[in-house]
Coordinates of C-alpha atoms in Angstrom, one line a residue:
M1185 CA 0.0 0.0 0.0
K1186 CA 2.9 2.3 -0.7
L1187 CA 0.9 4.7 -2.8
L1188 CA -2.5 4.5 -1.0
E1189 CA -1.0 5.2 2.4
N1190 CA 0.1 8.6 1.2
I1191 CA -3.3 9.6 -0.2
D1192 CA -5.2 11.8 2.3
S1193 CA -7.1 13.8 -0.3
P1194 CA -7.8 13.9 -4.0
A1195 CA -5.1 16.6 -4.3
D1196 CA -2.6 13.8 -3.5
V1197 CA -4.0 11.7 -6.3
R1198 CA -3.6 14.6 -8.7
K1199 CA 0.1 14.8 -7.8
L1200 CA 0.8 11.3 -9.0
A1201 CA 2.2 10.5 -12.4
R1202 CA -0.2 8.9 -14.8
T1203 CA 1.8 5.7 -14.7
Q1204 CA 1.2 5.4 -10.9
L1205 CA -2.6 5.5 -11.2
T1206 CA -3.0 1.8 -12.2
P1207 CA -0.9 0.6 -9.3
L1208 CA -2.9 2.9 -7.1
A1209 CA -6.1 1.3 -8.3
H1210 CA -4.8 -2.2 -7.6
E1211 CA -3.9 -1.1 -4.0
L1212 CA -7.3 0.5 -3.6
R1213 CA -9.1 -2.6 -4.7
S1214 CA -7.1 -4.8 -2.3
Y1215 CA -7.7 -2.4 0.6
L1216 CA -11.4 -2.3 -0.2
L1217 CA -11.7 -6.1 -0.2
D1218 CA -9.8 -6.4 3.1
S1219 CA -11.8 -3.6 4.7
V1220 CA -15.3 -4.7 3.7
S1221 CA -14.6 -8.3 4.6
K1222 CA -14.0 -7.2 8.2
T1223 CA -17.0 -4.8 8.5
G1224 CA -19.5 -6.1 6.0
G1225 CA -21.1 -3.7 3.5
H1226 CA -21.6 -3.2 -0.2
L1227 CA -18.8 -5.0 -2.1
S1228 CA -19.5 -5.9 -5.7
S1229 CA -20.6 -2.4 -6.7
N1230 CA -17.5 -0.8 -5.0
L1231 CA -15.1 -3.2 -6.7
G1232 CA -16.6 -2.2 -10.0
T1233 CA -16.0 1.5 -9.7
V1234 CA -12.3 1.7 -8.5
E1235 CA -10.8 3.0 -11.7
L1236 CA -13.7 5.3 -12.4
T1237 CA -13.3 6.9 -8.9
V1238 CA -9.5 7.3 -9.4
A1239 CA -10.0 8.9 -12.8
L1240 CA -12.7 11.3 -11.7
H1241 CA -10.7 12.6 -8.8
Y1242 CA -7.5 12.8 -11.0
V1243 CA -9.2 14.8 -13.8
F1244 CA -11.6 17.0 -11.9
N1245 CA -10.8 19.5 -9.2
T1246 CA -12.8 18.0 -6.4
P1247 CA -14.4 19.2 -4.2
H1248 CA -14.6 22.5 -6.2
D1249 CA -16.0 20.3 -9.0
R1250 CA -19.0 18.4 -7.7
I1251 CA -19.5 14.7 -8.0
V1252 CA -22.9 13.2 -7.1
W1253 CA -23.0 9.5 -6.7
D1254 CA -26.4 7.9 -7.5
V1255 CA -27.5 5.6 -4.7
G1256 CA -24.0 5.9 -3.3
H1257 CA -23.3 2.2 -2.4
Q1258 CA -20.4 2.4 -4.8
T1259 CA -18.6 5.2 -2.9
Y1260 CA -16.2 3.3 -0.7
S1261 CA -13.2 4.1 -3.0
H1262 CA -14.3 7.7 -3.0
K1263 CA -14.4 7.7 0.8
I1264 CA -10.9 6.2 1.1
L1265 CA -9.4 8.7 -1.3
T1266 CA -11.1 11.7 0.4
G1267 CA -9.5 11.3 3.9
R1268 CA -11.6 8.6 5.4
R1269 CA -9.2 5.6 4.9
E1270 CA -8.4 5.3 8.6
R1271 CA -12.1 5.3 9.5
M1272 CA -13.2 2.5 7.2
H1273 CA -13.1 0.0 10.1
T1274 CA -16.1 1.9 11.5
L1275 CA -18.1 1.6 8.3
R1276 CA -21.9 1.4 8.9
Q1277 CA -21.4 1.0 12.7
L1278 CA -22.8 3.2 15.5
N1279 CA -21.0 6.5 15.4
G1280 CA -18.9 5.3 12.4
I1281 CA -18.9 6.5 8.8
S1282 CA -21.9 5.9 6.6
G1283 CA -22.2 3.4 3.8
F1284 CA -23.6 6.2 1.7
P1285 CA -22.5 9.8 0.9
K1286 CA -23.4 12.3 3.7
R1287 CA -23.0 16.0 3.4
D1288 CA -22.1 16.4 7.1
E1289 CA -19.5 13.7 6.9
S1290 CA -17.2 15.2 4.2
E1291 CA -17.1 18.2 1.9
Y1292 CA -16.5 15.7 -0.9
D1293 CA -19.9 14.2 -0.3
T1294 CA -21.7 16.9 -2.2
F1295 CA -25.1 15.4 -2.0
G1296 CA -26.6 12.8 0.3
T1297 CA -27.9 9.8 -1.5
A1298 CA -29.1 6.2 -0.9
H1299 CA -32.4 6.1 -2.9
S1300 CA -31.8 5.7 -6.6
S1301 CA -32.1 8.0 -9.6
T1302 CA -31.6 11.4 -7.8
S1303 CA -28.1 12.2 -9.1
I1304 CA -28.9 13.9 -12.4
S1305 CA -31.5 16.2 -10.9
A1306 CA -29.1 17.2 -8.0
A1307 CA -26.1 17.7 -10.3
L1308 CA -28.2 19.7 -12.8
G1309 CA -29.2 22.0 -9.8
M1310 CA -25.6 22.4 -8.9
A1311 CA -24.5 23.2 -12.5
Q1312 CA -27.3 25.7 -12.8
A1313 CA -26.4 27.3 -9.5
A1314 CA -22.8 27.7 -10.7
K1315 CA -24.0 29.4 -13.8
I1316 CA -26.3 31.8 -11.8
K1317 CA -23.4 32.6 -9.4
G1318 CA -20.9 33.1 -12.2
E1319 CA -18.7 30.3 -10.9
H1320 CA -16.8 28.0 -13.2
R1321 CA -17.2 24.4 -12.0
H1322 CA -18.3 21.1 -13.3
A1323 CA -21.1 18.9 -11.9
I1324 CA -20.9 15.2 -12.5
A1325 CA -23.6 12.7 -11.9
V1326 CA -22.5 9.0 -11.7
I1327 CA -25.6 6.8 -12.3
G1328 CA -25.9 3.0 -12.7
D1329 CA -27.9 1.3 -15.4
G1330 CA -30.4 0.1 -12.8
S1331 CA -31.1 3.6 -11.6
M1332 CA -31.6 4.7 -15.2
T1333 CA -34.9 2.7 -15.2
A1334 CA -36.5 5.2 -12.9
G1335 CA -38.7 8.0 -14.4
M1336 CA -36.9 10.6 -12.3
A1337 CA -33.7 10.1 -14.2
F1338 CA -35.4 10.7 -17.5
E1339 CA -37.2 13.7 -16.1
A1340 CA -33.8 15.2 -15.2
L1341 CA -32.4 14.3 -18.6
N1342 CA -35.3 15.9 -20.3
N1343 CA -34.8 19.1 -18.4
A1344 CA -31.0 19.2 -18.7
G1345 CA -30.9 18.7 -22.4
V1346 CA -32.4 22.1 -23.1
Q1347 CA -29.9 23.9 -20.9
E1348 CA -27.1 24.1 -23.4
D1349 CA -24.6 26.2 -21.4
V1350 CA -24.4 24.3 -18.1
N1351 CA -21.3 22.3 -17.3
L1352 CA -23.1 19.0 -16.6
L1353 CA -21.6 15.5 -17.2
V1354 CA -23.8 12.4 -16.7
I1355 CA -21.7 9.2 -16.4
L1356 CA -23.7 6.0 -17.0
N1357 CA -22.0 3.3 -15.1
D1358 CA -23.2 0.3 -17.1
N1359 CA -22.4 -2.9 -15.1
D1360 CA -25.1 -5.2 -16.5
M1361 CA -23.1 -6.3 -19.6
S1362 CA -19.8 -7.9 -20.1
I1363 CA -16.9 -6.0 -21.6
S1364 CA -17.0 -7.5 -25.1
P1365 CA -14.6 -6.8 -28.0
P1366 CA -16.7 -3.9 -29.3
V1367 CA -15.9 -2.0 -26.1
G1368 CA -12.2 -2.5 -26.6
A1369 CA -9.6 -0.7 -28.7
L1370 CA -12.1 0.5 -31.4
N1371 CA -14.4 2.1 -28.9
R1372 CA -11.4 3.6 -27.0
Y1373 CA -10.5 5.3 -30.3
L1374 CA -14.1 6.4 -31.0
A1375 CA -14.6 7.7 -27.5
R1376 CA -11.4 9.8 -27.6
L1377 CA -12.3 11.1 -31.1
M1378 CA -15.9 12.0 -30.2
S1379 CA -14.8 13.8 -27.0
G1380 CA -12.0 15.7 -28.7
Q1381 CA -12.0 19.4 -29.6
F1382 CA -11.6 18.6 -33.3
Y1383 CA -14.8 16.5 -33.4
A1384 CA -16.8 19.1 -31.5
A1385 CA -15.5 21.9 -33.7
A1386 CA -16.2 19.9 -36.9
K1387 CA -19.8 19.4 -35.9
N1388 CA -20.2 23.2 -35.2
V1389 CA -18.6 24.2 -38.5
G1390 CA -20.8 21.7 -40.3
K1391 CA -23.9 23.4 -38.9
S1392 CA -22.8 26.8 -40.2
V1393 CA -21.1 25.9 -43.5
L1394 CA -22.6 22.8 -45.0
P1395 CA -25.7 23.2 -47.2
G1396 CA -28.9 21.8 -45.8
P1397 CA -29.1 18.5 -47.8
V1398 CA -25.4 17.8 -47.2
L1399 CA -25.6 18.7 -43.5
E1400 CA -28.6 16.3 -43.2
L1401 CA -26.6 13.5 -45.0
A1402 CA -23.6 14.2 -42.7
K1403 CA -25.8 14.0 -39.6
R1404 CA -27.3 10.7 -40.8
L1405 CA -23.9 9.2 -41.5
E1406 CA -22.7 10.3 -38.1
E1407 CA -25.7 8.8 -36.3
H1408 CA -25.4 5.5 -38.3
A1409 CA -21.7 5.2 -37.8
K1410 CA -22.0 5.8 -34.1
G1411 CA -25.2 3.7 -33.9
M1412 CA -23.3 0.6 -35.1
V1413 CA -21.3 0.5 -31.9
V1414 CA -23.1 2.7 -29.5
P1415 CA -26.7 3.4 -28.4
A1416 CA -26.1 7.1 -28.9
T1417 CA -29.3 8.4 -30.6
M1418 CA -31.6 8.3 -27.6
F1419 CA -29.4 10.4 -25.3
E1420 CA -28.5 12.8 -28.1
E1421 CA -32.3 13.3 -28.7
F1422 CA -32.4 14.5 -25.1
G1423 CA -29.8 17.2 -26.0
F1424 CA -26.7 15.5 -24.7
N1425 CA -23.4 14.9 -26.5
Y1426 CA -23.1 11.1 -26.2
I1427 CA -19.6 9.6 -25.8
G1428 CA -18.8 5.9 -25.4
P1429 CA -19.2 3.2 -24.4
I1430 CA -15.7 2.8 -23.0
D1431 CA -14.1 0.3 -20.7
G1432 CA -14.6 1.6 -17.2
H1433 CA -11.6 -0.3 -15.9
D1434 CA -9.1 1.1 -18.4
L1435 CA -7.5 4.2 -17.1
E1436 CA -5.8 4.8 -20.4
S1437 CA -9.2 5.2 -21.9
L1438 CA -11.0 6.9 -19.0
I1439 CA -8.5 9.7 -18.2
P1440 CA -8.0 11.2 -21.7
T1441 CA -11.8 10.9 -22.4
L1442 CA -12.6 12.8 -19.2
Q1443 CA -9.9 15.3 -19.9
N1444 CA -11.4 16.0 -23.3
I1445 CA -15.0 16.2 -21.9
K1446 CA -13.8 18.7 -19.3
Q1447 CA -13.1 21.1 -22.2
L1448 CA -16.5 20.8 -23.8
K1449 CA -19.5 23.0 -23.1
G1450 CA -23.1 22.0 -22.4
P1451 CA -24.6 18.7 -21.3
Q1452 CA -22.3 15.7 -21.8
F1453 CA -23.1 12.0 -21.5
L1454 CA -20.4 9.4 -21.0
H1455 CA -21.2 5.7 -21.1
V1456 CA -18.7 3.5 -19.3
V1457 CA -19.0 -0.3 -18.9
T1458 CA -17.8 -1.9 -15.7
K1459 CA -18.0 -5.3 -14.1
K1460 CA -19.4 -5.8 -10.7
G1461 CA -16.9 -7.5 -8.4
Q1462 CA -14.0 -6.6 -10.7
G1463 CA -10.7 -8.0 -9.5
Y1464 CA -12.2 -10.5 -7.0
K1465 CA -13.2 -13.7 -8.9
L1466 CA -15.8 -14.9 -6.4
A1467 CA -17.6 -11.6 -6.5
E1468 CA -17.4 -11.4 -10.3
A1469 CA -19.0 -14.9 -10.5
E1470 CA -21.7 -14.1 -8.0
P1471 CA -22.1 -10.3 -7.8
T1472 CA -25.6 -10.6 -6.2
L1473 CA -24.2 -12.8 -3.3
Y1474 CA -21.4 -10.3 -2.8
H1475 CA -23.6 -7.2 -3.2
G1476 CA -24.0 -6.6 0.6
P1477 CA -22.2 -9.3 2.5
G1478 CA -21.5 -9.5 6.2
K1479 CA -18.1 -10.3 7.5
F1480 CA -16.2 -13.0 5.6
N1481 CA -12.7 -14.4 4.9
P1482 CA -11.7 -13.2 1.4
A1483 CA -9.5 -16.2 0.9
E1484 CA -12.5 -18.6 1.4
G1485 CA -15.4 -16.4 0.3
I1486 CA -18.9 -16.3 1.8
K1487 CA -19.8 -19.6 3.4
P1488 CA -23.4 -20.8 3.9
A1489 CA -24.7 -20.7 7.5
A1490 CA -23.8 -23.7 9.5
A1491 CA -27.3 -24.2 10.8
P1492 CA -30.5 -22.4 9.9
G1493 CA -31.6 -19.8 12.5
K1494 CA -34.9 -18.2 13.0
M1495 CA -36.9 -17.5 9.8
S1496 CA -36.7 -13.9 8.6
Y1497 CA -39.9 -12.0 7.9
T1498 CA -38.8 -11.7 4.3
D1499 CA -38.8 -15.5 4.0
V1500 CA -42.2 -15.6 5.7
F1501 CA -43.5 -13.3 3.0
G1502 CA -41.8 -15.3 0.2
N1503 CA -43.3 -18.6 1.4
W1504 CA -46.8 -17.0 1.9
L1505 CA -46.7 -15.5 -1.6
C1506 CA -46.0 -18.9 -3.2
D1507 CA -48.6 -20.6 -1.1
M1508 CA -51.3 -18.0 -1.9
A1509 CA -50.4 -18.0 -5.6
A1510 CA -50.9 -21.8 -5.7
A1511 CA -54.3 -21.3 -4.0
D1512 CA -55.4 -18.3 -6.2
K1513 CA -54.5 -18.0 -9.8
K1514 CA -55.4 -14.3 -9.8
L1515 CA -52.4 -13.4 -7.6
V1516 CA -49.8 -11.3 -9.3
G1517 CA -46.5 -10.4 -7.6
I1518 CA -44.8 -7.0 -8.3
T1519 CA -41.4 -5.8 -7.2
P1520 CA -39.5 -2.5 -8.0
A1521 CA -36.1 -4.2 -8.6
M1522 CA -36.0 -5.9 -5.2
R1523 CA -36.5 -9.6 -6.1
E1524 CA -33.9 -10.9 -3.6
G1525 CA -34.4 -8.3 -0.9
S1526 CA -38.2 -8.8 -0.9
G1527 CA -38.0 -12.6 -0.9
M1528 CA -39.4 -13.2 -4.4
V1529 CA -36.8 -15.5 -5.9
R1530 CA -38.9 -18.7 -5.4
F1531 CA -42.0 -17.0 -6.6
E1532 CA -40.4 -16.0 -9.9
K1533 CA -39.2 -19.6 -10.5
E1534 CA -42.6 -21.1 -9.6
H1535 CA -44.8 -18.5 -11.3
P1536 CA -42.8 -16.6 -13.9
D1537 CA -45.9 -15.6 -15.8
R1538 CA -47.2 -13.8 -12.7
Y1539 CA -44.0 -12.2 -11.6
F1540 CA -43.2 -8.6 -12.6
D1541 CA -40.0 -6.8 -11.8
V1542 CA -40.7 -3.3 -13.0
G1543 CA -37.3 -1.9 -12.3
I1544 CA -36.5 1.0 -10.0
A1545 CA -39.8 2.6 -10.6
E1546 CA -41.9 2.6 -7.5
Q1547 CA -44.5 5.0 -8.8
H1548 CA -45.1 2.7 -11.8
A1549 CA -45.2 -0.3 -9.6
V1550 CA -48.1 1.1 -7.6
T1551 CA -50.1 2.2 -10.6
F1552 CA -49.3 -1.0 -12.5
G1553 CA -50.9 -2.8 -9.6
A1554 CA -53.9 -0.5 -9.7
G1555 CA -54.4 -1.4 -13.4
L1556 CA -54.2 -5.1 -12.7
A1557 CA -56.8 -4.7 -9.9
C1558 CA -59.1 -2.9 -12.3
E1559 CA -59.2 -6.0 -14.4
G1560 CA -60.0 -8.4 -11.5
L1561 CA -56.5 -9.6 -10.7
K1562 CA -55.0 -9.6 -7.2
P1563 CA -51.7 -7.7 -7.2
V1564 CA -49.3 -8.0 -4.3
V1565 CA -46.7 -5.2 -4.3
A1566 CA -43.6 -6.2 -2.3
I1567 CA -41.8 -3.1 -1.4
Y1568 CA -39.6 -1.7 1.4
S1569 CA -41.4 0.8 3.6
T1570 CA -38.8 3.5 2.7
F1571 CA -39.4 3.0 -1.0
L1572 CA -43.2 3.1 -0.9
Q1573 CA -42.6 6.8 0.1
R1574 CA -41.6 7.3 -3.5
G1575 CA -45.0 6.1 -4.8
Y1576 CA -47.1 8.0 -2.3
D1577 CA -49.2 10.1 -4.7
Q1578 CA -50.0 6.9 -6.7
L1579 CA -51.0 5.1 -3.5
I1580 CA -53.5 7.9 -2.8
H1581 CA -54.7 8.9 -6.2
D1582 CA -54.5 5.7 -8.2
V1583 CA -55.2 3.0 -5.5
A1584 CA -57.0 4.3 -2.4
L1585 CA -59.2 6.9 -4.1
Q1586 CA -60.6 4.2 -6.3
N1587 CA -60.6 1.7 -3.5
L1588 CA -58.7 -0.8 -5.6
D1589 CA -57.8 -4.3 -4.3
V1590 CA -54.0 -4.0 -4.0
T1591 CA -52.0 -5.6 -1.2
F1592 CA -48.8 -3.9 0.0
A1593 CA -46.2 -6.1 1.8
L1594 CA -44.0 -3.5 3.6
D1595 CA -40.6 -5.0 4.4
R1596 CA -37.9 -3.2 6.5
A1597 CA -40.5 -1.4 8.6
G1598 CA -38.9 0.4 11.5
L1599 CA -35.1 0.8 12.1
V1600 CA -32.9 -1.1 9.7
G1601 CA -29.5 -1.0 11.2
A1602 CA -26.4 -0.6 9.1
D1603 CA -28.1 1.2 6.1
G1604 CA -29.2 4.0 8.5
A1605 CA -31.7 6.8 8.1
T1606 CA -32.1 6.7 4.4
H1607 CA -33.5 3.1 4.5
A1608 CA -35.3 3.2 7.8
G1609 CA -39.1 2.6 7.5
N1610 CA -40.1 5.0 10.3
Y1611 CA -43.0 6.8 8.7
D1612 CA -45.3 4.3 7.1
L1613 CA -47.8 4.1 10.0
A1614 CA -48.1 7.8 9.9
Y1615 CA -48.4 8.3 6.2
L1616 CA -50.7 5.3 5.6
R1617 CA -53.2 5.6 8.4
C1618 CA -54.3 9.1 7.1
I1619 CA -55.4 7.6 3.7
P1620 CA -59.1 6.7 3.4
N1621 CA -60.0 3.1 2.5
M1622 CA -56.6 1.8 3.8
V1623 CA -56.2 -1.1 6.2
V1624 CA -52.9 -1.0 8.0
M1625 CA -51.5 -3.9 10.0
A1626 CA -48.3 -4.4 12.0
A1627 CA -47.1 -8.0 12.6
S1628 CA -45.8 -9.0 16.0
D1629 CA -44.4 -12.3 15.0
E1630 CA -43.8 -14.6 12.0
N1631 CA -47.1 -16.5 12.2
E1632 CA -49.1 -13.3 12.7
C1633 CA -47.3 -11.8 9.7
R1634 CA -48.5 -14.8 7.6
Q1635 CA -52.1 -14.4 8.9
M1636 CA -52.0 -10.6 8.2
L1637 CA -50.8 -11.1 4.7
S1638 CA -53.8 -13.5 4.1
T1639 CA -56.1 -11.0 5.8
G1640 CA -54.9 -8.1 3.6
Y1641 CA -55.1 -10.2 0.5
H1642 CA -58.7 -11.1 1.1
Y1643 CA -59.7 -7.6 2.1
K1644 CA -61.6 -5.9 -0.8
G1645 CA -59.5 -2.8 -1.0
P1646 CA -56.0 -1.5 -0.4
A1647 CA -54.2 -3.1 2.6
A1648 CA -50.7 -2.7 3.9
I1649 CA -48.9 -5.2 6.2
R1650 CA -45.7 -3.9 7.8
Y1651 CA -42.9 -6.2 9.2
P1652 CA -39.4 -5.5 10.3
R1653 CA -36.0 -6.5 8.8
G1654 CA -34.4 -9.7 9.9
A1655 CA -35.5 -12.6 11.9
G1656 CA -38.7 -12.9 13.9
I1657 CA -39.0 -14.1 17.5
G1658 CA -39.1 -17.8 16.6
A1659 CA -42.9 -18.3 16.6
A1660 CA -44.2 -21.5 15.1
I1661 CA -45.8 -20.8 11.7
Q1662 CA -49.1 -22.5 10.8
P1663 CA -49.2 -23.7 7.2
E1664 CA -52.8 -22.8 6.7
L1665 CA -53.7 -19.5 4.9
T1666 CA -55.8 -18.3 7.8
T1667 CA -57.0 -14.7 8.4
I1668 CA -57.7 -12.6 11.5
E1669 CA -60.7 -10.4 12.2
I1670 CA -60.0 -6.9 10.8
G1671 CA -59.8 -4.2 13.4
K1672 CA -59.4 -6.5 16.4
G1673 CA -56.5 -6.7 18.8
E1674 CA -55.8 -9.1 21.6
I1675 CA -54.7 -9.1 25.3
K1676 CA -51.3 -10.7 25.7
R1677 CA -51.0 -10.2 29.5
K1678 CA -53.3 -9.1 32.3
G1679 CA -52.0 -6.7 34.8
Q1680 CA -52.9 -3.7 37.0
K1681 CA -53.1 0.1 36.8
I1682 CA -51.1 0.4 33.5
A1683 CA -52.1 -0.8 30.1
I1684 CA -49.4 -1.0 27.4
L1685 CA -50.9 -0.9 23.9
A1686 CA -48.1 -2.3 21.6
F1687 CA -48.0 -2.4 17.9
G1688 CA -46.0 -4.8 15.7
S1689 CA -42.4 -5.5 16.6
M1690 CA -42.9 -3.7 20.0
V1691 CA -45.2 -6.4 21.3
A1692 CA -42.4 -8.7 22.5
P1693 CA -40.4 -6.0 24.5
A1694 CA -43.7 -4.6 25.8
V1695 CA -44.7 -8.0 27.2
A1696 CA -41.3 -8.1 29.0
A1697 CA -41.8 -4.6 30.3
G1698 CA -45.3 -5.7 31.4
E1699 CA -43.9 -8.5 33.4
A1700 CA -41.5 -6.2 35.2
L1701 CA -44.3 -3.6 35.9
D1702 CA -47.2 -6.0 36.3
A1703 CA -48.9 -4.1 33.5
T1704 CA -51.6 -5.3 31.0
V1705 CA -50.2 -5.6 27.5
A1706 CA -52.3 -5.6 24.4
N1707 CA -51.2 -6.6 20.9
M1708 CA -53.2 -4.0 18.9
R1709 CA -52.5 -5.6 15.5
F1710 CA -54.3 -2.9 13.5
V1711 CA -53.3 0.7 13.2
K1712 CA -56.3 1.2 10.9
P1713 CA -59.0 0.4 11.7
L1714 CA -58.0 0.8 15.3
D1715 CA -59.7 -1.5 17.8
V1716 CA -61.5 1.3 19.5
E1717 CA -63.6 -1.0 21.7
L1718 CA -60.3 -2.5 23.1
V1719 CA -59.0 1.0 23.7
K1720 CA -62.2 1.9 25.6
Q1721 CA -62.0 -1.3 27.7
L1722 CA -58.3 -0.7 28.6
A1723 CA -59.1 2.9 29.5
A1724 CA -61.9 1.9 31.7
E1725 CA -59.9 -0.8 33.6
H1726 CA -56.6 1.0 34.0
D1727 CA -55.3 4.3 35.4
Y1728 CA -52.6 4.9 32.8
L1729 CA -52.3 4.0 29.1
V1730 CA -49.0 3.7 27.2
T1731 CA -48.6 3.2 23.4
V1732 CA -45.4 1.7 22.0
E1733 CA -44.5 1.6 18.3
E1734 CA -41.4 1.2 16.1
G1735 CA -42.3 4.2 14.1
C1736 CA -42.4 8.0 14.4
I1737 CA -44.5 9.2 17.3
M1738 CA -45.8 12.2 15.4
G1739 CA -48.9 11.1 13.6
G1740 CA -48.3 7.4 14.3
A1741 CA -50.2 4.7 16.1
G1742 CA -50.1 6.5 19.5
S1743 CA -51.7 9.5 17.8
A1744 CA -54.4 7.1 16.6
V1745 CA -55.1 6.0 20.1
A1746 CA -55.1 9.7 21.4
E1747 CA -57.6 10.6 18.6
A1748 CA -59.9 7.7 19.6
L1749 CA -59.9 8.7 23.2
A1750 CA -60.7 12.3 22.3
A1751 CA -63.5 11.2 20.0
E1752 CA -65.0 9.1 22.8
G1753 CA -64.6 11.9 25.3
I1754 CA -62.3 9.8 27.5
V1755 CA -59.7 11.7 29.6
K1756 CA -56.9 9.4 30.6
P1757 CA -53.2 9.9 31.1
L1758 CA -51.6 8.7 27.9
Q1759 CA -47.8 8.2 27.3
M1760 CA -46.6 7.6 23.7
L1761 CA -43.3 5.8 23.1
G1762 CA -41.8 5.5 19.7
L1763 CA -39.1 6.9 17.5
P1764 CA -38.2 10.6 18.2
D1765 CA -38.5 13.4 15.8
K1766 CA -35.1 13.1 14.4
F1767 CA -33.2 10.9 11.8
I1768 CA -31.5 8.0 13.4
D1769 CA -28.1 7.0 12.0
H1770 CA -26.7 3.6 11.1
G1771 CA -25.7 1.0 13.7
D1772 CA -26.6 -2.3 15.3
P1773 CA -30.4 -2.5 15.3
A1774 CA -30.6 -3.7 18.9
K1775 CA -28.3 -0.9 20.1
L1776 CA -30.3 1.7 18.1
L1777 CA -33.6 0.5 19.6
A1778 CA -32.0 0.7 23.1
S1779 CA -30.7 4.2 22.3
V1780 CA -34.2 5.5 21.8
G1781 CA -35.7 3.5 24.7
L1782 CA -37.6 0.9 22.6
D1783 CA -36.1 -2.3 24.2
A1784 CA -37.7 -3.9 27.2
A1785 CA -35.5 -2.1 29.6
G1786 CA -36.1 1.3 27.9
I1787 CA -39.9 0.8 27.9
T1788 CA -39.9 -0.2 31.5
A1789 CA -37.7 2.8 32.5
S1790 CA -39.8 5.3 30.5
I1791 CA -43.0 4.1 32.1
Q1792 CA -41.5 4.1 35.6
A1793 CA -40.1 7.6 35.2
R1794 CA -43.4 9.0 34.0
H1795 CA -45.6 7.4 36.7
A1796 CA -43.4 6.8 39.7
A1797 CA -44.2 10.3 41.1
A1798 CA -47.9 9.5 41.1
E1799 CA -47.4 5.9 42.1
P1800 CA -44.5 5.7 44.6
R1801 CA -45.0 2.0 44.9
L1802 CA -44.5 1.5 41.1
V1803 CA -41.3 -0.5 41.2
V1804 CA -39.8 -2.9 38.7
N1805 CA -40.2 -6.6 39.4
N1806 CA -36.6 -7.8 39.2
G1807 CA -37.4 -11.2 40.5

């Protein structure tokens, strides 16, 4: 690591000779593999962007020139080269550095990302701001081929293409195709030619000198010549100067091409082809397996678990989906590019004609489901809680307003751990329960999750079932596709004075707190429709009510209970426990829950602190 250990900023990279950049890239890739194998994190995507990262920081004057990394799970090399090498051992850990770009972490992280397809819009805003302020700087958006499936990316391209005098470069990092011969020496030559001053000048001269028919012929020849080896026409119709595709691992191609582009004016589009997992054969062979691994030995690779642990909620959903599809031929499964993450691999194999991956297009996923429902089919949209936020208007306008029969399986509800605030599903209870016609459920264990999925599926209207990331509590799962009564909770424990109304993942810690405090504990099950009769019963039989949810307190399940009490004219002390009004960073999920008082000990302590003054004898049962 003789070169890398002396790199504390991109300025140090720019001091190197061109001949030193390839050895630097090799050192960087080795460091990446060693570092991520010890912490866990995104690996395949980062191994694929090593040379591109080196080239960008070598050619452009960062941070004066702005780089916006779409999604940002490919930015580990960027972090290492921008002064965070010695903190990589804290990656995605509590109080450590983020797995995504964060503006408050480094001046080189010009825009916070983690959801896809935002980079072109943000970079265009930066480029336009530079123009307005009279500052000469470049704005570069680095976006993957997956993110280019989202409508937002094309909205930004459509807007950018008519702004001819902004210094915007969009780099399409295409890692979904192999580097075949057409992307070799010939394309290197074409890329350098098309990005050069002579080519740009020739095109401008042609516009002013050539007669109309000759100019049109020249344009057609140019488009056809480029079209034989590159998909240029579409992006040029957007108003961009298209360059590429070029080998994204070849610094002798990347650097001169970027240097030429730097001299051009107006929107530029560079198409680079990279390979996920580049340089680590195991990740190259199985890039999905190595997309976001935990800790592993690089010499041995990822080993299968020695013994199966508790079933994850994602697996519960995946099994339910296949079972319900076998029972009902009308079921259709939809995912916005999250087949593995949402547990739909088996479903795709067993029911390929009823499986639809619509790409990173959450808005389309929701309305596509609405269209299916209009024709009497039964769509199930499997989506992370944090990603359903992106289809909120469609959820209201296209589904709920028409009371269409669409089931939403909301994975990753609540805190998610290492991915942090950008991926946490903290707001679904609040943003769903305010929508008319919606049924909203929160699963407390694996078997209840399966029952709720069946309940939501059979409900004649829009229904959402939220469940957390990771394993359940180990509850036995009944194979039947049984349902539960809509809007009815259950008492889990009988106690005195205090009633804890728990929702979803908070039922288990609430029961433990109830044991310590001799409190009644209710599994409320439904956030909408709320079991108002149970609320009234608990209010009549107890002195204090406490709500607990793994979601934002503001507008959440506790607010629903408060509204119900107010509507019934019931005045009763009510304590709401949940996620505070702030964004919660990455870290171990158990530690994060403890930090906001949502483990058993924290729930117990919060209740005791609130009511001890009124009830001096309210003590914790430590026995």
